């Protein structure tokens, strides 16, 4: 008599795309489309009204950073859905009345309120997204969320400028407001974490926690390069290569998006910790190759390498940080990661400009690549 050993089959992976996640994607698209539809339009309106275009954008980004620092405590007290709903309203409603006055003070005030709203949507919304994704497929799910939020930005940014030129500022501002408010209708759909009585961990406390601070520092370092490429590469290449700029500004985010997707799938199977260091190294090498600004081949290869490295770092660091906290800490992780993103891009653009004024663009690219390698220490420490 023989016995048959039962064949063990691997456990089925939980579904990734669920109805609650699809509803969250609706709010993600609404917030992204509203923000990027007006991102270049508002400075144009400010300039046409006799104001300073840079100050208008500066007010928007200052409010965004301030909002990111404050949102985790708001989420801890009121829950994801209240914070997300408030964010969509603050992002959308002011846009409806932006052109009611051409006073520069009014424009700055509207930008500041919209910046607070956008911060709420990315931090509270990001935490809610993480809560809706199965832990076993978090990397893949976050990559999918990145694609869903990224596509509207690629479309809305040029579309807003075209619409403003074709039909005027008021219709495009109203459209930007309505798309955010319309998406708020589905906010009650996804399940929201109940307000917590536990002590909320803020961004500053998160920065003092090594398990969160190390990936955030590495990601902020790669974001330095992203801020530099989008700001200065169009100025750094020779005028005879101006047609290359459009391709470069598409290739870099496209490469990052593809890399995020594959990183998510690999990270879910093998762990995200081992991917942070390769992401950092590829980003630095890509920026170093881009320093050869006189060569079209070098520039294309450099931004492609940088895009791949940046995409790897984006997904690996965010996945790793979410894995290191309970659900009550998702708001802190979302705020800290987005703060690292915005701060890295801002510091990169300002710092590179100061260096390039003395060294020229190619040398500044090379020096920035060397500076990025300083993040090898926290990256290596994190692997241990």
mmCIF file of C-alpha atoms in Angstrom:
data_model
loop_
_atom_site.group_PDB
_atom_site.id
_atom_site.type_symbol
_atom_site.label_atom_id
_atom_site.label_comp_id
_atom_site.label_asym_id
_atom_site.label_seq_id
_atom_site.Cartn_x
_atom_site.Cartn_y
_atom_site.Cartn_z
ATOM 1 C CA UNK A 1 0.000 0.000 0.000
ATOM 2 C CA UNK A 2 1.429 3.373 -0.966
ATOM 3 C CA UNK A 3 0.589 6.761 0.373
ATOM 4 C CA UNK A 4 0.407 9.875 -1.694
ATOM 5 C CA UNK A 5 2.084 12.965 -0.370
ATOM 6 C CA UNK A 6 -0.159 15.951 -0.938
ATOM 7 C CA UNK A 7 1.282 18.549 -3.256
ATOM 8 C CA UNK A 8 1.794 21.864 -1.524
ATOM 9 C CA UNK A 9 0.804 24.838 -3.589
ATOM 10 C CA UNK A 10 1.805 28.402 -2.817
ATOM 11 C CA UNK A 11 -0.812 30.537 -1.171
ATOM 12 C CA UNK A 12 -2.756 32.656 -3.588
ATOM 13 C CA UNK A 13 -1.651 36.256 -3.663
ATOM 14 C CA UNK A 14 -4.313 38.687 -2.467
ATOM 15 C CA UNK A 15 -5.972 40.806 -5.176
ATOM 16 C CA UNK A 16 -4.288 44.128 -5.772
ATOM 17 C CA UNK A 17 -6.951 46.214 -7.492
ATOM 18 C CA UNK A 18 -10.084 46.339 -5.347
ATOM 19 C CA UNK A 19 -13.135 48.619 -5.415
ATOM 20 C CA UNK A 20 -11.864 50.781 -2.512
ATOM 21 C CA UNK A 21 -8.500 51.212 -4.277
ATOM 22 C CA UNK A 22 -10.234 52.171 -7.529
ATOM 23 C CA UNK A 23 -12.209 54.821 -5.651
ATOM 24 C CA UNK A 24 -8.965 56.098 -4.152
ATOM 25 C CA UNK A 25 -7.530 56.295 -7.676
ATOM 26 C CA UNK A 26 -10.408 58.619 -8.621
ATOM 27 C CA UNK A 27 -9.406 61.088 -5.899
ATOM 28 C CA UNK A 28 -5.763 60.687 -6.878
ATOM 29 C CA UNK A 29 -6.503 61.603 -10.485
ATOM 30 C CA UNK A 30 -8.672 64.539 -9.404
ATOM 31 C CA UNK A 31 -6.019 66.008 -7.115
ATOM 32 C CA UNK A 32 -3.176 65.508 -9.595
ATOM 33 C CA UNK A 33 -5.129 66.928 -12.546
ATOM 34 C CA UNK A 34 -6.277 69.956 -10.532
ATOM 35 C CA UNK A 35 -2.806 70.731 -9.222
ATOM 36 C CA UNK A 36 -0.898 70.356 -12.491
ATOM 37 C CA UNK A 37 -3.579 71.929 -14.693
ATOM 38 C CA UNK A 38 -2.958 75.244 -12.902
ATOM 39 C CA UNK A 39 0.709 74.825 -11.953
ATOM 40 C CA UNK A 40 1.998 76.839 -14.932
ATOM 41 C CA UNK A 41 -1.240 78.773 -15.548
ATOM 42 C CA UNK A 42 -1.302 80.634 -12.212
ATOM 43 C CA UNK A 43 2.200 82.129 -12.698
ATOM 44 C CA UNK A 44 1.094 83.285 -16.152
ATOM 45 C CA UNK A 45 -2.011 84.900 -14.637
ATOM 46 C CA UNK A 46 0.087 86.522 -11.907
ATOM 47 C CA UNK A 47 2.496 87.912 -14.480
ATOM 48 C CA UNK A 48 -0.363 89.173 -16.669
ATOM 49 C CA UNK A 49 -1.795 90.908 -13.582
ATOM 50 C CA UNK A 50 1.477 92.695 -12.895
ATOM 51 C CA UNK A 51 2.615 90.362 -10.129
ATOM 52 C CA UNK A 52 5.640 88.114 -9.591
ATOM 53 C CA UNK A 53 5.206 84.660 -11.126
ATOM 54 C CA UNK A 54 7.952 83.189 -8.946
ATOM 55 C CA UNK A 55 6.336 84.370 -5.719
ATOM 56 C CA UNK A 56 3.027 82.804 -6.736
ATOM 57 C CA UNK A 57 4.666 79.401 -7.206
ATOM 58 C CA UNK A 58 6.772 79.963 -4.088
ATOM 59 C CA UNK A 59 3.659 80.519 -1.977
ATOM 60 C CA UNK A 60 2.158 77.317 -3.374
ATOM 61 C CA UNK A 61 5.208 75.198 -2.560
ATOM 62 C CA UNK A 62 5.792 76.817 0.855
ATOM 63 C CA UNK A 63 2.233 75.994 1.853
ATOM 64 C CA UNK A 64 2.651 72.455 0.499
ATOM 65 C CA UNK A 65 5.717 71.814 2.652
ATOM 66 C CA UNK A 66 4.059 73.356 5.734
ATOM 67 C CA UNK A 67 0.949 71.271 5.134
ATOM 68 C CA UNK A 68 2.991 68.083 4.798
ATOM 69 C CA UNK A 69 4.532 68.687 8.222
ATOM 70 C CA UNK A 70 1.150 69.210 9.892
ATOM 71 C CA UNK A 71 -0.993 66.571 8.169
ATOM 72 C CA UNK A 72 0.079 63.472 10.176
ATOM 73 C CA UNK A 73 -1.421 64.903 13.384
ATOM 74 C CA UNK A 74 -4.585 65.875 11.536
ATOM 75 C CA UNK A 75 -4.884 62.331 10.192
ATOM 76 C CA UNK A 76 -4.273 60.875 13.647
ATOM 77 C CA UNK A 77 -7.086 62.966 15.095
ATOM 78 C CA UNK A 78 -9.719 62.876 12.346
ATOM 79 C CA UNK A 79 -8.783 59.920 10.121
ATOM 80 C CA UNK A 80 -7.839 59.591 6.457
ATOM 81 C CA UNK A 81 -11.152 60.463 4.840
ATOM 82 C CA UNK A 82 -11.755 63.740 6.673
ATOM 83 C CA UNK A 83 -8.236 64.951 5.876
ATOM 84 C CA UNK A 84 -8.513 63.856 2.223
ATOM 85 C CA UNK A 85 -11.913 65.496 1.810
ATOM 86 C CA UNK A 86 -10.651 68.743 3.345
ATOM 87 C CA UNK A 87 -7.622 68.652 1.075
ATOM 88 C CA UNK A 88 -9.682 68.269 -2.105
ATOM 89 C CA UNK A 89 -11.989 71.130 -1.060
ATOM 90 C CA UNK A 90 -9.054 73.443 -0.261
ATOM 91 C CA UNK A 91 -7.421 72.502 -3.556
ATOM 92 C CA UNK A 92 -10.537 72.944 -5.674
ATOM 93 C CA UNK A 93 -12.718 75.697 -4.187
ATOM 94 C CA UNK A 94 -10.113 78.524 -4.284
ATOM 95 C CA UNK A 95 -9.397 77.789 -7.956
ATOM 96 C CA UNK A 96 -13.017 78.620 -8.806
ATOM 97 C CA UNK A 97 -12.554 82.201 -7.581
ATOM 98 C CA UNK A 98 -8.911 82.778 -8.515
ATOM 99 C CA UNK A 99 -9.744 85.175 -11.353
ATOM 100 C CA UNK A 100 -12.339 87.063 -9.289
ATOM 101 C CA UNK A 101 -9.554 89.557 -8.599
ATOM 102 C CA UNK A 102 -6.261 90.407 -10.277
ATOM 103 C CA UNK A 103 -4.765 91.654 -7.003
ATOM 104 C CA UNK A 104 -1.423 89.952 -6.440
ATOM 105 C CA UNK A 105 -2.188 89.535 -2.735
ATOM 106 C CA UNK A 106 -5.353 87.648 -3.675
ATOM 107 C CA UNK A 107 -3.426 85.407 -6.082
ATOM 108 C CA UNK A 108 -0.810 84.584 -3.429
ATOM 109 C CA UNK A 109 -3.528 83.839 -0.860
ATOM 110 C CA UNK A 110 -5.291 81.466 -3.255
ATOM 111 C CA UNK A 111 -1.990 79.737 -4.044
ATOM 112 C CA UNK A 112 -1.236 79.313 -0.344
ATOM 113 C CA UNK A 113 -4.628 77.736 0.413
ATOM 114 C CA UNK A 114 -4.339 75.436 -2.599
ATOM 115 C CA UNK A 115 -0.863 74.392 -1.427
ATOM 116 C CA UNK A 116 -2.267 73.369 1.942
ATOM 117 C CA UNK A 117 -4.985 71.405 0.153
ATOM 118 C CA UNK A 118 -2.511 69.615 -2.070
ATOM 119 C CA UNK A 119 -0.385 68.673 0.943
ATOM 120 C CA UNK A 120 -3.426 67.112 2.605
ATOM 121 C CA UNK A 121 -4.269 65.111 -0.514
ATOM 122 C CA UNK A 122 -0.784 63.674 -0.983
ATOM 123 C CA UNK A 123 -0.103 62.870 2.683
ATOM 124 C CA UNK A 124 -3.514 61.664 3.847
ATOM 125 C CA UNK A 125 -4.216 60.141 0.443
ATOM 126 C CA UNK A 126 -0.843 58.427 0.356
ATOM 127 C CA UNK A 127 -1.411 56.896 3.788
ATOM 128 C CA UNK A 128 -4.879 55.725 2.742
ATOM 129 C CA UNK A 129 -3.438 54.180 -0.427
ATOM 130 C CA UNK A 130 -0.900 52.215 1.601
ATOM 131 C CA UNK A 131 -3.665 50.985 3.927
ATOM 132 C CA UNK A 132 -5.689 49.710 0.950
ATOM 133 C CA UNK A 133 -2.813 47.728 -0.591
ATOM 134 C CA UNK A 134 -2.068 44.193 0.698
ATOM 135 C CA UNK A 135 1.287 44.125 2.494
ATOM 136 C CA UNK A 136 2.426 41.229 0.284
ATOM 137 C CA UNK A 137 1.991 43.407 -2.828
ATOM 138 C CA UNK A 138 2.807 46.828 -1.410
ATOM 139 C CA UNK A 139 5.678 47.577 -3.781
ATOM 140 C CA UNK A 140 3.657 46.694 -6.869
ATOM 141 C CA UNK A 141 0.639 48.588 -5.556
ATOM 142 C CA UNK A 142 2.616 51.741 -4.819
ATOM 143 C CA UNK A 143 4.122 51.581 -8.301
ATOM 144 C CA UNK A 144 0.630 51.351 -9.803
ATOM 145 C CA UNK A 145 -0.476 54.311 -7.694
ATOM 146 C CA UNK A 146 2.521 56.262 -8.978
ATOM 147 C CA UNK A 147 1.445 55.609 -12.559
ATOM 148 C CA UNK A 148 -2.158 56.614 -11.831
ATOM 149 C CA UNK A 149 -1.074 59.940 -10.314
ATOM 150 C CA UNK A 150 1.716 60.526 -12.824
ATOM 151 C CA UNK A 151 -0.242 60.260 -16.066
ATOM 152 C CA UNK A 152 -2.620 63.168 -15.227
ATOM 153 C CA UNK A 153 0.375 65.366 -14.451
ATOM 154 C CA UNK A 154 1.974 64.626 -17.821
ATOM 155 C CA UNK A 155 -1.270 65.532 -19.600
ATOM 156 C CA UNK A 156 -2.556 68.383 -17.427
ATOM 157 C CA UNK A 157 0.634 70.482 -17.306
ATOM 158 C CA UNK A 158 0.820 71.288 -21.041
ATOM 159 C CA UNK A 159 -2.980 71.168 -21.402
ATOM 160 C CA UNK A 160 -3.459 73.953 -18.848
ATOM 161 C CA UNK A 161 -1.150 76.335 -20.696
ATOM 162 C CA UNK A 162 -2.819 75.517 -24.026
ATOM 163 C CA UNK A 163 -6.302 76.064 -22.612
ATOM 164 C CA UNK A 164 -5.327 79.355 -20.998
ATOM 165 C CA UNK A 165 -4.006 80.578 -24.338
ATOM 166 C CA UNK A 166 -7.059 79.291 -26.234
ATOM 167 C CA UNK A 167 -10.024 80.126 -23.977
ATOM 168 C CA UNK A 168 -8.613 82.349 -21.251
ATOM 169 C CA UNK A 169 -7.651 82.024 -17.587
ATOM 170 C CA UNK A 170 -11.112 81.822 -16.026
ATOM 171 C CA UNK A 171 -12.359 78.657 -17.811
ATOM 172 C CA UNK A 172 -9.173 76.727 -17.061
ATOM 173 C CA UNK A 173 -9.206 77.820 -13.400
ATOM 174 C CA UNK A 174 -12.837 76.738 -13.067
ATOM 175 C CA UNK A 175 -11.989 73.395 -14.699
ATOM 176 C CA UNK A 176 -9.096 72.911 -12.278
ATOM 177 C CA UNK A 177 -11.374 73.597 -9.327
ATOM 178 C CA UNK A 178 -14.224 71.393 -10.496
ATOM 179 C CA UNK A 179 -12.069 68.339 -11.187
ATOM 180 C CA UNK A 180 -10.851 68.327 -7.559
ATOM 181 C CA UNK A 181 -14.313 68.940 -6.091
ATOM 182 C CA UNK A 182 -15.918 66.299 -8.319
ATOM 183 C CA UNK A 183 -13.448 63.647 -7.150
ATOM 184 C CA UNK A 184 -14.293 64.461 -3.514
ATOM 185 C CA UNK A 185 -17.684 62.807 -4.038
ATOM 186 C CA UNK A 186 -16.125 59.327 -3.812
ATOM 187 C CA UNK A 187 -14.097 59.983 -0.639
ATOM 188 C CA UNK A 188 -16.703 58.278 1.641
ATOM 189 C CA UNK A 189 -16.332 55.103 -0.455
ATOM 190 C CA UNK A 190 -12.975 53.694 0.692
ATOM 191 C CA UNK A 191 -12.820 52.510 4.308
ATOM 192 C CA UNK A 192 -11.095 55.063 6.493
ATOM 193 C CA UNK A 193 -9.102 54.452 9.641
ATOM 194 C CA UNK A 194 -10.915 55.739 12.676
ATOM 195 C CA UNK A 195 -9.333 58.661 14.533
ATOM 196 C CA UNK A 196 -6.701 57.352 16.898
ATOM 197 C CA UNK A 197 -6.350 58.197 20.570
ATOM 198 C CA UNK A 198 -2.681 57.197 20.417
ATOM 199 C CA UNK A 199 0.018 59.847 20.511
ATOM 200 C CA UNK A 200 0.610 61.020 16.941
ATOM 201 C CA UNK A 201 4.154 60.801 15.625
ATOM 202 C CA UNK A 202 5.096 63.925 13.698
ATOM 203 C CA UNK A 203 7.601 64.372 10.918
ATOM 204 C CA UNK A 204 10.287 65.677 13.283
ATOM 205 C CA UNK A 205 9.963 62.562 15.450
ATOM 206 C CA UNK A 206 10.098 60.465 12.288
ATOM 207 C CA UNK A 207 13.369 62.125 11.332
ATOM 208 C CA UNK A 208 14.790 61.071 14.693
ATOM 209 C CA UNK A 209 13.866 57.455 13.940
ATOM 210 C CA UNK A 210 16.757 55.910 12.032
ATOM 211 C CA UNK A 211 14.667 53.250 10.319
ATOM 212 C CA UNK A 212 12.650 56.025 8.648
ATOM 213 C CA UNK A 213 15.270 58.768 8.405
ATOM 214 C CA UNK A 214 17.864 56.722 6.513
ATOM 215 C CA UNK A 215 15.657 55.840 3.497
ATOM 216 C CA UNK A 216 14.234 59.390 3.520
ATOM 217 C CA UNK A 217 17.731 60.904 3.364
ATOM 218 C CA UNK A 218 18.726 58.610 0.502
ATOM 219 C CA UNK A 219 15.564 59.478 -1.418
ATOM 220 C CA UNK A 220 16.004 63.213 -0.790
ATOM 221 C CA UNK A 221 19.538 62.895 -2.177
ATOM 222 C CA UNK A 222 18.296 61.339 -5.424
ATOM 223 C CA UNK A 223 15.615 64.043 -5.616
ATOM 224 C CA UNK A 224 18.431 66.609 -5.768
ATOM 225 C CA UNK A 225 19.170 65.361 -9.268
ATOM 226 C CA UNK A 226 15.519 65.434 -10.313
ATOM 227 C CA UNK A 227 15.241 69.109 -9.381
ATOM 228 C CA UNK A 228 18.424 69.914 -11.267
ATOM 229 C CA UNK A 229 17.491 68.097 -14.472
ATOM 230 C CA UNK A 230 14.043 69.668 -14.880
ATOM 231 C CA UNK A 231 15.325 73.143 -13.965
ATOM 232 C CA UNK A 232 18.758 73.478 -15.531
ATOM 233 C CA UNK A 233 19.269 70.856 -18.242
ATOM 234 C CA UNK A 234 17.316 72.954 -20.796
ATOM 235 C CA UNK A 235 19.780 75.779 -20.064
ATOM 236 C CA UNK A 236 22.880 73.574 -19.952
ATOM 237 C CA UNK A 237 22.691 71.963 -23.402
ATOM 238 C CA UNK A 238 23.902 73.955 -26.416
ATOM 239 C CA UNK A 239 21.246 75.860 -28.352
ATOM 240 C CA UNK A 240 21.909 73.620 -31.339
ATOM 241 C CA UNK A 241 20.534 70.713 -29.248
ATOM 242 C CA UNK A 242 17.382 72.499 -28.096
ATOM 243 C CA UNK A 243 15.215 69.870 -29.803
ATOM 244 C CA UNK A 244 16.754 67.301 -27.452
ATOM 245 C CA UNK A 245 15.259 68.978 -24.369
ATOM 246 C CA UNK A 246 11.689 67.857 -25.062
ATOM 247 C CA UNK A 247 12.802 64.257 -25.469
ATOM 248 C CA UNK A 248 14.904 64.413 -22.321
ATOM 249 C CA UNK A 249 12.095 65.823 -20.180
ATOM 250 C CA UNK A 250 9.866 62.971 -21.335
ATOM 251 C CA UNK A 251 12.436 60.180 -21.084
ATOM 252 C CA UNK A 252 13.443 60.906 -17.493
ATOM 253 C CA UNK A 253 9.960 60.552 -15.913
ATOM 254 C CA UNK A 254 9.071 57.724 -18.302
ATOM 255 C CA UNK A 255 12.166 55.751 -17.272
ATOM 256 C CA UNK A 256 11.385 56.439 -13.616
ATOM 257 C CA UNK A 257 7.801 55.200 -14.029
ATOM 258 C CA UNK A 258 8.876 51.939 -15.687
ATOM 259 C CA UNK A 259 11.578 51.421 -13.056
ATOM 260 C CA UNK A 260 9.082 51.980 -10.231
ATOM 261 C CA UNK A 261 6.840 49.255 -11.636
ATOM 262 C CA UNK A 262 9.585 46.621 -11.958
ATOM 263 C CA UNK A 263 11.096 47.627 -8.606
ATOM 264 C CA UNK A 264 7.739 47.113 -6.946
ATOM 265 C CA UNK A 265 7.369 43.615 -8.359
ATOM 266 C CA UNK A 266 10.936 42.636 -7.447
ATOM 267 C CA UNK A 267 10.701 44.210 -4.010
ATOM 268 C CA UNK A 268 7.533 42.290 -3.153
ATOM 269 C CA UNK A 269 9.333 39.014 -3.863
ATOM 270 C CA UNK A 270 12.849 39.697 -2.604
ATOM 271 C CA UNK A 271 12.496 42.672 -0.279
ATOM 272 C CA UNK A 272 12.949 46.381 -0.934
ATOM 273 C CA UNK A 273 15.964 46.936 1.356
ATOM 274 C CA UNK A 274 18.467 45.647 -1.192
ATOM 275 C CA UNK A 275 17.216 47.998 -3.918
ATOM 276 C CA UNK A 276 17.860 51.352 -2.208
ATOM 277 C CA UNK A 277 21.639 51.312 -2.774
ATOM 278 C CA UNK A 278 21.439 50.409 -6.507
ATOM 279 C CA UNK A 279 18.891 53.182 -6.967
ATOM 280 C CA UNK A 280 21.246 55.721 -5.393
ATOM 281 C CA UNK A 281 24.264 54.557 -7.421
ATOM 282 C CA UNK A 282 22.401 54.591 -10.745
ATOM 283 C CA UNK A 283 21.095 58.088 -9.999
ATOM 284 C CA UNK A 284 24.604 59.403 -9.279
ATOM 285 C CA UNK A 285 26.119 57.709 -12.339
ATOM 286 C CA UNK A 286 23.326 59.029 -14.541
ATOM 287 C CA UNK A 287 23.894 62.592 -13.347
ATOM 288 C CA UNK A 288 27.651 62.192 -13.911
ATOM 289 C CA UNK A 289 27.108 61.034 -17.521
ATOM 290 C CA UNK A 290 24.692 63.927 -18.067
ATOM 291 C CA UNK A 291 27.584 66.277 -17.260
ATOM 292 C CA UNK A 292 28.756 65.681 -20.851
ATOM 293 C CA UNK A 293 26.204 68.245 -21.983
ATOM 294 C CA UNK A 294 27.790 68.679 -25.410
ATOM 295 C CA UNK A 295 27.002 65.116 -26.448
ATOM 296 C CA UNK A 296 23.389 64.188 -27.305
ATOM 297 C CA UNK A 297 24.143 60.495 -26.747
ATOM 298 C CA UNK A 298 25.630 61.166 -23.304
ATOM 299 C CA UNK A 299 22.716 63.377 -22.271
ATOM 300 C CA UNK A 300 20.131 60.800 -23.376
ATOM 301 C CA UNK A 301 22.036 57.954 -21.700
ATOM 302 C CA UNK A 302 22.558 60.010 -18.550
ATOM 303 C CA UNK A 303 18.941 61.043 -18.038
ATOM 304 C CA UNK A 304 17.805 57.483 -18.794
ATOM 305 C CA UNK A 305 20.161 56.041 -16.181
ATOM 306 C CA UNK A 306 19.141 58.728 -13.726
ATOM 307 C CA UNK A 307 15.444 58.078 -14.396
ATOM 308 C CA UNK A 308 15.888 54.356 -13.750
ATOM 309 C CA UNK A 309 17.823 54.985 -10.543
ATOM 310 C CA UNK A 310 15.363 57.605 -9.353
ATOM 311 C CA UNK A 311 12.400 55.295 -10.027
ATOM 312 C CA UNK A 312 14.088 52.479 -8.092
ATOM 313 C CA UNK A 313 14.793 54.824 -5.171
ATOM 314 C CA UNK A 314 11.230 56.185 -5.202
ATOM 315 C CA UNK A 315 9.582 52.810 -4.879
ATOM 316 C CA UNK A 316 12.153 51.066 -2.672
ATOM 317 C CA UNK A 317 12.397 53.804 -0.052
ATOM 318 C CA UNK A 318 8.634 54.330 0.224
ATOM 319 C CA UNK A 319 7.898 50.585 0.405
ATOM 320 C CA UNK A 320 10.609 50.104 3.022
ATOM 321 C CA UNK A 321 9.350 52.969 5.192
ATOM 322 C CA UNK A 322 5.747 51.722 5.161
ATOM 323 C CA UNK A 323 6.957 48.226 6.094
ATOM 324 C CA UNK A 324 8.689 49.589 9.191
ATOM 325 C CA UNK A 325 5.662 51.182 10.849
ATOM 326 C CA UNK A 326 2.197 50.013 11.910
ATOM 327 C CA UNK A 327 -0.807 51.457 10.082
ATOM 328 C CA UNK A 328 -0.995 54.257 12.647
ATOM 329 C CA UNK A 329 2.342 55.503 11.294
ATOM 330 C CA UNK A 330 1.367 55.589 7.617
ATOM 331 C CA UNK A 331 0.572 59.308 7.790
ATOM 332 C CA UNK A 332 4.032 60.062 9.163
ATOM 333 C CA UNK A 333 5.717 57.980 6.457
ATOM 334 C CA UNK A 334 3.700 59.659 3.710
ATOM 335 C CA UNK A 335 4.518 63.132 5.066
ATOM 336 C CA UNK A 336 8.199 62.372 5.585
ATOM 337 C CA UNK A 337 8.653 60.859 2.118
ATOM 338 C CA UNK A 338 6.855 63.720 0.360
ATOM 339 C CA UNK A 339 8.812 66.250 2.417
ATOM 340 C CA UNK A 340 12.051 64.544 1.341
ATOM 341 C CA UNK A 341 10.876 64.728 -2.284
ATOM 342 C CA UNK A 342 9.988 68.438 -2.220
ATOM 343 C CA UNK A 343 12.951 69.489 -0.086
ATOM 344 C CA UNK A 344 15.405 67.497 -2.200
ATOM 345 C CA UNK A 345 14.164 68.997 -5.456
ATOM 346 C CA UNK A 346 14.169 72.521 -4.020
ATOM 347 C CA UNK A 347 17.613 72.297 -2.429
ATOM 348 C CA UNK A 348 18.984 70.681 -5.585
ATOM 349 C CA UNK A 349 17.761 73.477 -7.824
ATOM 350 C CA UNK A 350 18.955 76.283 -5.525
ATOM 351 C CA UNK A 351 22.293 74.658 -4.664
ATOM 352 C CA UNK A 352 23.096 73.710 -8.240
ATOM 353 C CA UNK A 353 22.362 77.241 -9.412
ATOM 354 C CA UNK A 354 24.820 78.646 -6.861
ATOM 355 C CA UNK A 355 27.527 76.133 -7.855
ATOM 356 C CA UNK A 356 26.993 76.515 -11.601
ATOM 357 C CA UNK A 357 27.411 80.280 -11.339
ATOM 358 C CA UNK A 358 31.065 79.644 -10.394
ATOM 359 C CA UNK A 359 31.908 76.385 -12.185
ATOM 360 C CA UNK A 360 29.656 76.209 -15.235
ATOM 361 C CA UNK A 361 26.939 73.633 -15.888
ATOM 362 C CA UNK A 362 29.006 70.490 -16.724
ATOM 363 C CA UNK A 363 31.239 70.765 -13.647
ATOM 364 C CA UNK A 364 28.206 71.461 -11.458
ATOM 365 C CA UNK A 365 26.551 68.244 -12.710
ATOM 366 C CA UNK A 366 29.703 66.270 -11.841
ATOM 367 C CA UNK A 367 30.043 67.892 -8.410
ATOM 368 C CA UNK A 368 26.400 67.184 -7.603
ATOM 369 C CA UNK A 369 26.877 63.529 -8.565
ATOM 370 C CA UNK A 370 29.799 63.379 -6.119
ATOM 371 C CA UNK A 371 27.709 65.021 -3.388
ATOM 372 C CA UNK A 372 24.989 62.419 -3.927
ATOM 373 C CA UNK A 373 27.492 59.709 -2.996
ATOM 374 C CA UNK A 374 27.514 61.073 0.565
ATOM 375 C CA UNK A 375 24.229 59.195 0.956
ATOM 376 C CA UNK A 376 26.149 55.916 0.595
ATOM 377 C CA UNK A 377 26.689 55.943 4.356
ATOM 378 C CA UNK A 378 22.997 55.900 5.383
ATOM 379 C CA UNK A 379 22.225 53.532 2.490
ATOM 380 C CA UNK A 380 24.884 51.036 3.630
ATOM 381 C CA UNK A 381 23.926 51.451 7.276
ATOM 382 C CA UNK A 382 20.333 50.678 6.371
ATOM 383 C CA UNK A 383 21.280 47.428 4.628
ATOM 384 C CA UNK A 384 22.964 46.227 7.810
#
